C-alpha positions as a printed Julia matrix, in Angstrom:
484×3 Matrix{Float64}:
  -0.05   -0.19    0.12
   2.65    1.98    1.17
   4.72    2.02   -2.34
   1.82    2.33   -4.7
   0.25    5.71   -2.61
   3.7     6.9    -3.34
   3.29    5.71   -7.18
  -0.7     7.15   -7.13
   0.63   10.19   -5.61
   3.17   11.43   -8.33
   1.76   10.26  -11.07
  -2.14   10.77  -11.01
  -1.47   15.11  -11.44
  -0.53   13.6   -15.36
  -4.38   13.22  -15.83
  -5.24   16.3   -13.4
  -4.1    18.54  -15.58
  -5.79   17.6   -18.4
  -9.53   17.93  -16.91
  -8.21   20.56  -14.33
  -7.73   23.29  -16.72
  -9.75   25.27  -16.44
 -10.2    24.93  -13.35
  -7.06   26.17  -12.26
  -6.27   28.71  -15.26
  -3.28   26.89  -16.29
  -1.25   27.2   -18.73
   1.33   25.08  -20.55
   4.72   25.8   -18.75
   2.67   24.99  -15.44
   1.59   22.02  -16.15
   5.28   21.54  -16.39
   5.41   22.76  -13.11
   2.6    21.24  -11.39
   3.83   17.79  -12.89
   7.21   17.92  -11.88
   7.08   19.73   -8.46
   5.8    16.42   -6.68
   9.3    15.5    -7.42
  10.73   18.53   -6.1
   9.5    17.61   -2.51
  10.2    14.12   -2.86
  14.29   15.91   -3.32
  14.57   18.47   -1.1
  13.44   16.16    1.44
  15.47   12.65    0.8
  18.22   13.34    3.15
  15.8    14.05    5.96
  14.18   11.04    5.43
  17.0     9.08    4.71
  18.34   10.23    8.63
  15.76   10.58   10.58
  14.66    6.19    9.55
  18.08    5.09   10.26
  18.43    7.52   12.94
  14.83    6.87   14.33
  13.33    3.77   12.59
  12.04    3.32    9.29
   7.58    3.03   11.77
   8.96    5.82   12.88
   9.44    7.49   10.12
   7.26    6.02    7.62
   3.52    5.81    9.18
   3.05   10.17   10.03
   4.58   11.26    6.35
   1.86    9.1     5.33
  -0.8    10.18    7.28
  -0.05   14.26    7.01
   0.78   12.99    3.64
  -3.3    11.84    2.66
  -4.74   15.13    4.75
  -2.26   17.01    1.92
  -3.56   15.5    -0.94
  -7.42   16.0     1.59
  -6.87   19.24    1.89
  -4.96   19.88   -2.48
  -8.66   18.72   -3.64
 -10.07   22.25   -2.46
  -7.46   24.39   -4.24
  -8.57   27.41   -6.62
  -5.5    28.9    -7.92
  -2.53   27.74   -9.59
   0.16   28.88   -6.99
  -1.84   27.14   -3.94
  -2.32   23.36   -5.37
   1.5    23.59   -7.02
   2.31   24.26   -2.53
   0.55   21.15   -2.13
   1.77   18.73   -3.95
   5.34   20.19   -3.41
   4.23   19.2     0.73
   2.7    16.04   -0.89
   5.89   15.2    -2.35
   7.78   16.56    0.86
   5.69   13.9     2.75
   5.79   10.67    0.88
   9.5    10.12    0.53
   9.29    9.16    4.05
   8.11    6.43    2.72
   9.59    6.23   -0.69
  12.22    5.34    0.36
  12.57    3.87    3.83
   9.86    1.54    3.53
  11.95   -0.65    1.04
  14.19   -0.56    4.3
  12.63   -1.75    6.56
  10.86   -5.03    3.76
  13.72   -6.44    3.06
  15.81   -5.77    6.81
  12.49   -8.21    7.82
  14.28  -10.95    5.25
  17.8   -13.06    4.06
  20.33  -11.85    1.4
  18.59  -15.2    -0.31
  15.41  -14.21    0.42
  15.16  -10.51    0.1
  15.47   -9.23   -4.02
  12.99  -11.36   -4.09
  10.13  -10.26   -1.78
  11.39   -6.77   -2.63
  10.35   -7.76   -6.4
   7.06   -9.17   -5.14
   6.93   -5.56   -3.01
   7.54   -3.56   -6.87
   4.04   -6.25   -8.41
   2.16   -4.54   -5.73
   3.33   -1.62   -7.49
   2.1    -2.94  -10.7
  -0.85   -3.07  -10.03
  -1.15    0.19   -7.43
  -0.1     0.91  -11.89
  -2.88   -0.67  -12.79
  -5.45    0.73  -10.58
  -4.59    4.85  -11.4
  -5.83    4.44  -15.08
  -8.51    2.77  -13.89
  -9.44    5.73  -11.32
  -9.12    7.84  -13.41
 -11.34    5.77  -15.67
 -13.94    5.53  -13.3
 -13.9     8.97  -11.65
 -12.87   11.18  -13.94
 -15.28   10.09  -17.64
 -18.34   11.87  -15.22
 -19.41   15.2   -15.59
 -20.86   15.85  -12.1
 -20.21   18.81  -10.07
 -21.52   21.1    -7.1
 -20.58   23.32   -5.67
 -19.76   24.41   -1.67
 -20.64   27.84   -1.43
 -18.42   28.54    1.99
 -15.19   27.89   -0.21
 -16.0    28.85   -3.75
 -15.58   26.53   -5.55
 -17.25   23.7    -7.82
 -16.62   20.21   -6.98
 -15.81   18.03   -9.53
 -14.17   14.37  -10.8
 -10.43   15.64  -10.53
 -11.44   17.44   -7.07
 -12.24   13.58   -5.71
  -9.55   12.15   -7.74
  -6.8    13.56   -5.38
  -8.48   12.85   -2.26
  -9.49    9.19   -3.97
  -5.39    8.35   -4.98
  -4.69    9.66   -1.57
  -5.81    6.3     0.31
  -3.7     3.67    0.15
  -1.14    6.13    1.81
  -3.73    6.58    4.86
  -4.25    2.95    4.67
  -1.03    1.4     4.53
  -0.29    4.06    7.61
  -2.47    2.14    9.93
  -1.71   -1.06    9.24
   1.61   -0.3     9.25
   0.53   -0.03   13.88
  -0.12   -3.82   13.61
   3.93   -4.29   13.67
   6.86   -3.92   14.83
  10.16   -2.05   14.29
  12.81   -4.39   11.94
  14.88   -6.77   14.21
  18.07   -5.32   12.05
  16.92   -1.93   13.19
  17.19   -2.69   17.06
  19.41   -4.52   17.1
  21.8    -2.47   15.47
  20.18    0.3    18.26
  21.75   -2.1    20.26
  18.67   -2.85   21.82
  19.03   -6.44   22.82
  15.36   -7.59   23.84
  12.37   -6.17   21.31
  14.97   -7.39   18.47
  14.04  -11.2    20.6
  10.56  -10.17   20.26
  10.42   -9.16   17.43
  11.56  -12.07   16.01
   9.98  -14.44   18.38
   6.44  -12.54   16.83
   7.79  -13.29   12.82
   7.39  -16.69   13.86
   4.4   -16.87   15.57
   2.72  -14.58   12.39
   4.97  -17.01    9.67
   3.28  -20.46   11.42
   0.51  -19.8    13.42
  -0.22  -22.19   16.38
   1.26  -24.85   13.68
   4.32  -24.97   15.97
   5.46  -24.12   19.95
   7.07  -20.7    20.4
  10.14  -20.12   18.98
  13.08  -20.17   22.5
  16.48  -17.96   21.28
  19.87  -18.08   22.98
  21.31  -16.69   21.34
  21.9   -14.02   17.94
  24.45  -13.95   16.45
  24.7   -11.25   13.81
  26.53  -10.83   10.92
  27.07   -6.95   10.57
  29.55   -4.98   12.81
  26.47   -3.27   15.88
  26.98    0.13   15.38
  25.21    1.83   18.78
  23.65    4.77   18.89
  25.86    7.84   18.88
  25.34    9.71   22.34
  28.86   12.31   22.06
  27.27   14.92   19.7
  25.87   16.32   22.66
  22.19   17.98   23.45
  20.23   16.8    20.03
  18.62   19.52   19.97
  21.22   22.13   19.53
  21.82   22.44   15.36
  25.21   22.26   15.5
  24.93   18.88   17.68
  22.03   17.56   14.58
  24.12   19.41   11.96
  26.63   16.71   13.37
  25.1    13.77   13.4
  23.21   14.2    10.18
  27.06   14.85    8.74
  28.62   11.73   10.28
  25.07   10.05    8.74
  26.18   11.49    5.19
  30.04   11.72    5.14
  30.75    7.69    4.89
  28.68    7.17    1.82
  30.9     9.28   -0.14
  34.14    7.88    1.6
  36.2     4.53    0.89
  35.04    1.62    0.33
  31.15    2.65   -0.49
  31.71    6.19   -2.45
  32.07    3.67   -5.98
  28.5     2.6    -4.92
  27.24    4.94   -4.03
  27.57    7.04   -6.47
  26.69    3.63   -8.88
  23.37    3.52   -7.96
  22.77    7.1    -7.66
  23.73    7.36  -10.73
  21.1     4.51  -12.15
  18.43    5.51  -10.57
  18.71    8.87  -12.07
  19.41    8.23  -15.64
  16.23    5.48  -15.23
  13.76    8.26  -13.49
  15.19   10.63  -17.32
  13.16    8.18  -19.16
  10.08    6.43  -16.99
   9.51    9.89  -14.95
  10.3    12.86  -17.2
   8.36   10.34  -20.96
   5.44    8.82  -18.69
   3.86   12.6   -18.16
   4.0    12.94  -21.64
   2.93   10.21  -22.92
  -1.02   10.95  -22.24
  -0.16   14.06  -24.32
   1.54   12.05  -27.46
  -1.06    9.51  -27.62
  -3.88   12.68  -26.95
  -2.2    14.24  -31.07
  -1.5    10.79  -32.19
  -5.63   10.42  -32.02
  -6.58   13.52  -33.68
  -3.62   13.37  -36.03
  -5.52   10.13  -37.27
  -8.67   11.97  -36.9
  -7.89   14.59  -38.94
  -6.32   12.56  -41.75
  -3.21   13.73  -41.12
  -0.8    12.12  -43.13
   1.99   11.0   -40.18
   5.37    9.36  -40.23
   7.18    8.61  -37.74
   5.49    9.55  -33.53
   7.99   12.81  -33.84
   6.15   14.09  -37.29
   2.56   13.4   -36.15
   4.22   16.26  -32.82
   4.85   18.45  -35.74
   1.48   17.78  -37.35
  -0.66   18.74  -35.13
   1.23   22.26  -33.83
   0.65   22.5   -38.17
  -2.8    21.6   -38.24
  -3.68   24.33  -34.42
  -1.53   27.59  -35.85
  -2.84   26.84  -39.45
  -7.17   26.02  -37.58
  -6.15   28.79  -35.23
  -7.69   26.51  -32.61
  -8.05   26.98  -28.97
  -7.99   24.69  -26.04
 -11.3    23.13  -24.98
 -12.52   23.16  -21.17
 -13.22   19.14  -20.65
 -13.48   16.91  -17.97
 -13.13   14.45  -18.85
 -10.14   11.87  -22.02
 -10.2     9.91  -24.83
 -11.51    6.43  -24.36
  -8.07    5.41  -25.62
  -5.96    7.57  -23.27
  -7.18    4.88  -20.59
  -6.98    2.36  -22.5
  -2.84    2.15  -23.71
  -2.39    3.2   -20.08
  -4.44    0.52  -18.79
  -2.11   -1.68  -21.34
   0.61   -0.12  -19.51
   0.66   -0.96  -16.54
  -0.91   -5.27  -17.31
   2.6    -5.09  -18.81
   3.72   -3.64  -15.08
   2.34   -5.62  -13.49
   3.13   -9.01  -15.36
   6.95   -7.86  -15.8
   6.89   -7.18  -12.11
   5.61  -10.25  -11.55
   8.2   -12.66  -13.6
  10.95  -10.62  -12.63
  10.49  -11.65   -8.87
  10.11  -14.83  -10.09
  13.4   -15.35  -12.07
  15.55  -12.78  -10.42
  17.22  -15.55   -7.87
  17.87  -17.48  -10.86
  18.76  -15.06  -13.88
  20.69  -12.09  -11.61
  20.49   -8.64  -10.9
  22.85   -8.4   -13.32
  21.11   -9.39  -16.15
  18.07   -8.75  -15.29
  19.47   -4.99  -15.7
  21.3    -4.96  -18.62
  17.9    -6.85  -20.21
  15.9    -3.89  -19.42
  18.14   -0.67  -20.34
  19.21   -2.54  -23.7
  15.76   -3.51  -24.15
  13.91    0.1   -23.34
  17.28    2.52  -24.51
  17.31    0.6   -27.89
  12.87    1.09  -28.25
  13.89    4.34  -27.72
  16.21    5.18  -30.04
  13.69    2.92  -32.64
  10.56    5.39  -31.94
  12.79    8.55  -33.84
  13.11    6.61  -36.87
   9.89    3.36  -38.1
   7.21    5.89  -39.67
   4.33    3.15  -38.59
   2.58    5.44  -35.77
   0.98    2.6   -34.0
   4.55    0.38  -33.98
   6.15    3.91  -32.56
   3.71    4.44  -30.34
   4.19    0.5   -28.19
   8.11    1.31  -28.72
   7.94    4.57  -26.89
   5.8     2.24  -24.27
   8.54   -0.41  -23.81
  10.81    2.26  -23.53
   8.96    3.53  -20.32
   9.21    0.25  -19.35
  12.31    1.2   -18.38
  11.17    2.11  -14.68
  11.31   -2.14  -13.49
  15.25   -1.62  -12.78
  14.49    0.49  -10.33
  13.49   -1.28   -7.9
  16.37   -3.95   -8.92
  18.26   -1.18   -8.28
  17.0    -0.42   -5.03
  17.53   -4.19   -3.41
  21.21   -4.41   -5.67
  21.3    -0.44   -2.88
  20.31   -2.97    0.26
  23.75   -5.07   -0.73
  25.38   -2.99   -0.57
  25.1    -0.94    2.54
  25.12   -2.34    6.21
  21.57   -1.47    8.1
  23.13    1.23    9.74
  23.91    3.53    6.61
  20.95    1.62    4.36
  17.88    4.05    4.88
  20.77    7.25    4.32
  21.79    4.78    0.63
  17.67    4.55   -0.31
  16.9     8.18    0.09
  19.81    9.5    -1.23
  19.57    7.34   -4.33
  16.5     7.96   -4.78
  16.52   11.83   -4.13
  19.18   11.2    -6.99
  16.34    9.51   -9.14
  13.98   11.47   -8.6
  16.47   14.73   -9.72
  16.67   12.74  -12.72
  12.81   12.79  -12.82
  12.31   16.25  -13.11
  15.37   16.94  -15.2
  13.38   15.33  -17.7
  10.21   16.63  -18.02
  11.66   19.31  -17.86
  13.68   19.3   -21.03
  11.15   16.9   -22.6
   8.47   19.91  -21.48
  10.5    22.63  -23.27
  11.94   19.85  -26.84
   9.53   17.61  -26.95
   7.15   20.17  -29.92
  10.59   21.86  -31.21
  12.75   18.86  -30.63
  11.63   15.9   -30.83
  13.81   13.49  -32.55
  16.35   14.48  -29.81
  13.69   14.5   -26.54
  14.47   10.59  -27.7
  18.25   10.67  -28.54
  19.16   11.85  -24.96
  16.24    9.39  -23.2
  17.71    6.44  -24.58
  21.49    7.55  -24.67
  20.86    7.47  -20.57
  19.49    4.02  -20.27
  22.37    2.51  -22.81
  24.59    4.53  -20.42
  22.55    2.76  -17.24
  23.04   -0.18  -19.37
  27.18   -0.68  -19.55
  27.19    0.95  -15.95
  25.26   -1.42  -14.37
  28.5    -4.6   -14.81
  30.61   -2.29  -12.71
  28.47   -2.33  -10.41
  30.68   -3.99   -7.07
  29.33   -8.02   -6.42
  26.24   -7.69   -8.81
  26.81  -11.13  -10.01
  26.98  -12.9    -6.42
  24.53  -15.24   -5.54
  21.7   -14.68   -2.86
  22.85  -17.34   -0.88
  24.33  -15.18    1.85
  23.34  -17.03    5.3
  20.78  -15.31    7.19
  21.67  -14.41   10.9
  22.8   -17.66   12.93
  19.75  -18.05   15.93
  20.22  -20.84   18.09
  17.34  -22.42   19.07
  15.61  -25.49   21.04
């Protein structure tokens, strides 16, 4: 639910801006800003949440941030102008980031190294289901013309406002569900709290086997990683200087040997992926709409980019004005639904095969295939084929979860959440970069837009070979537990 909530909160705006243009008085430039502002919030807060998750606990970050994130989404449904909704979407991104990367550390630390990648990929399968929900929810909620006035707020409440609230519900549900689960045993052990770690392991055993077996009696835990107890030498944590020093001590090791190369690699892989996965996805409904409109108008086109150019010429010639609409073309939902079905099935397959084929094979296959399809999109002269190649290119987001599993294994417990937070931050920077770059170049230099994204993916494919221990078998023994 947490992963689904992050996806819905960050991507739902791509549907909202298409139907809320008149209610909010949006220009094309403002649409681009609104599409990227949630990522800016994620970027700004990634370091903070990673630090707090590593020092205070995973649950203490995930639960309150997701609850507050829903509250902001609810408030944003009542906004009436660009400034207000932009501020709300920034705060939404700022808050949901607390669960975005931290949830992978939380999930991974309940599993051994052997099963960790499979568990995270299983969670990503749920992410695929969440992706499937997005166009489905949009079609069910947005494809209506009902409205009513709220005199006190002086607004007309339309379907897109309800859509924002519904997209925030998974975060609310996930936060309440997480109240029933403990902190990870690895984190509590790393904090020197052996008693809580033992209690959590016993709880995990009871939840897994129920009453079929006797209670697990634990004599000793042999932890594979060096236990690093909390550092109390920094003085009063309420003092700004002490807090900044603590943040520095938590962050600096990631940019020093032996972690520097690992940090730079995972950060660039996430950056390169998000340049395409978010930057190009944000314009997918718009390009699809242009394709449908040009075909309906009988315009002769060849490549997908010529569809973009010809639609501009047609609009200029006919002096078309943008129409206010509360719904989207049925084909937009259809193709988005198909794309998300592929996401869901792909994550399911990856979860099954990742231990067998290895993470390197998956990363190279995804990056190379998506990069090549991006190049072909420029040259293929059948618009429908170009559209499908474009859709395959967007599947590069498969690599995000794989890189996250790699990150979990590359860093020790006390740095893991921070590493995930920083790599996620770099990914979001890539999303902001890609969204704004595509908004700047797509209409005038469409081929260059696809070329840059494709080149980034192919470079990521090459860099995947340099990830330390990427070919290592995922069969490390879990921390030894003496029982009787």
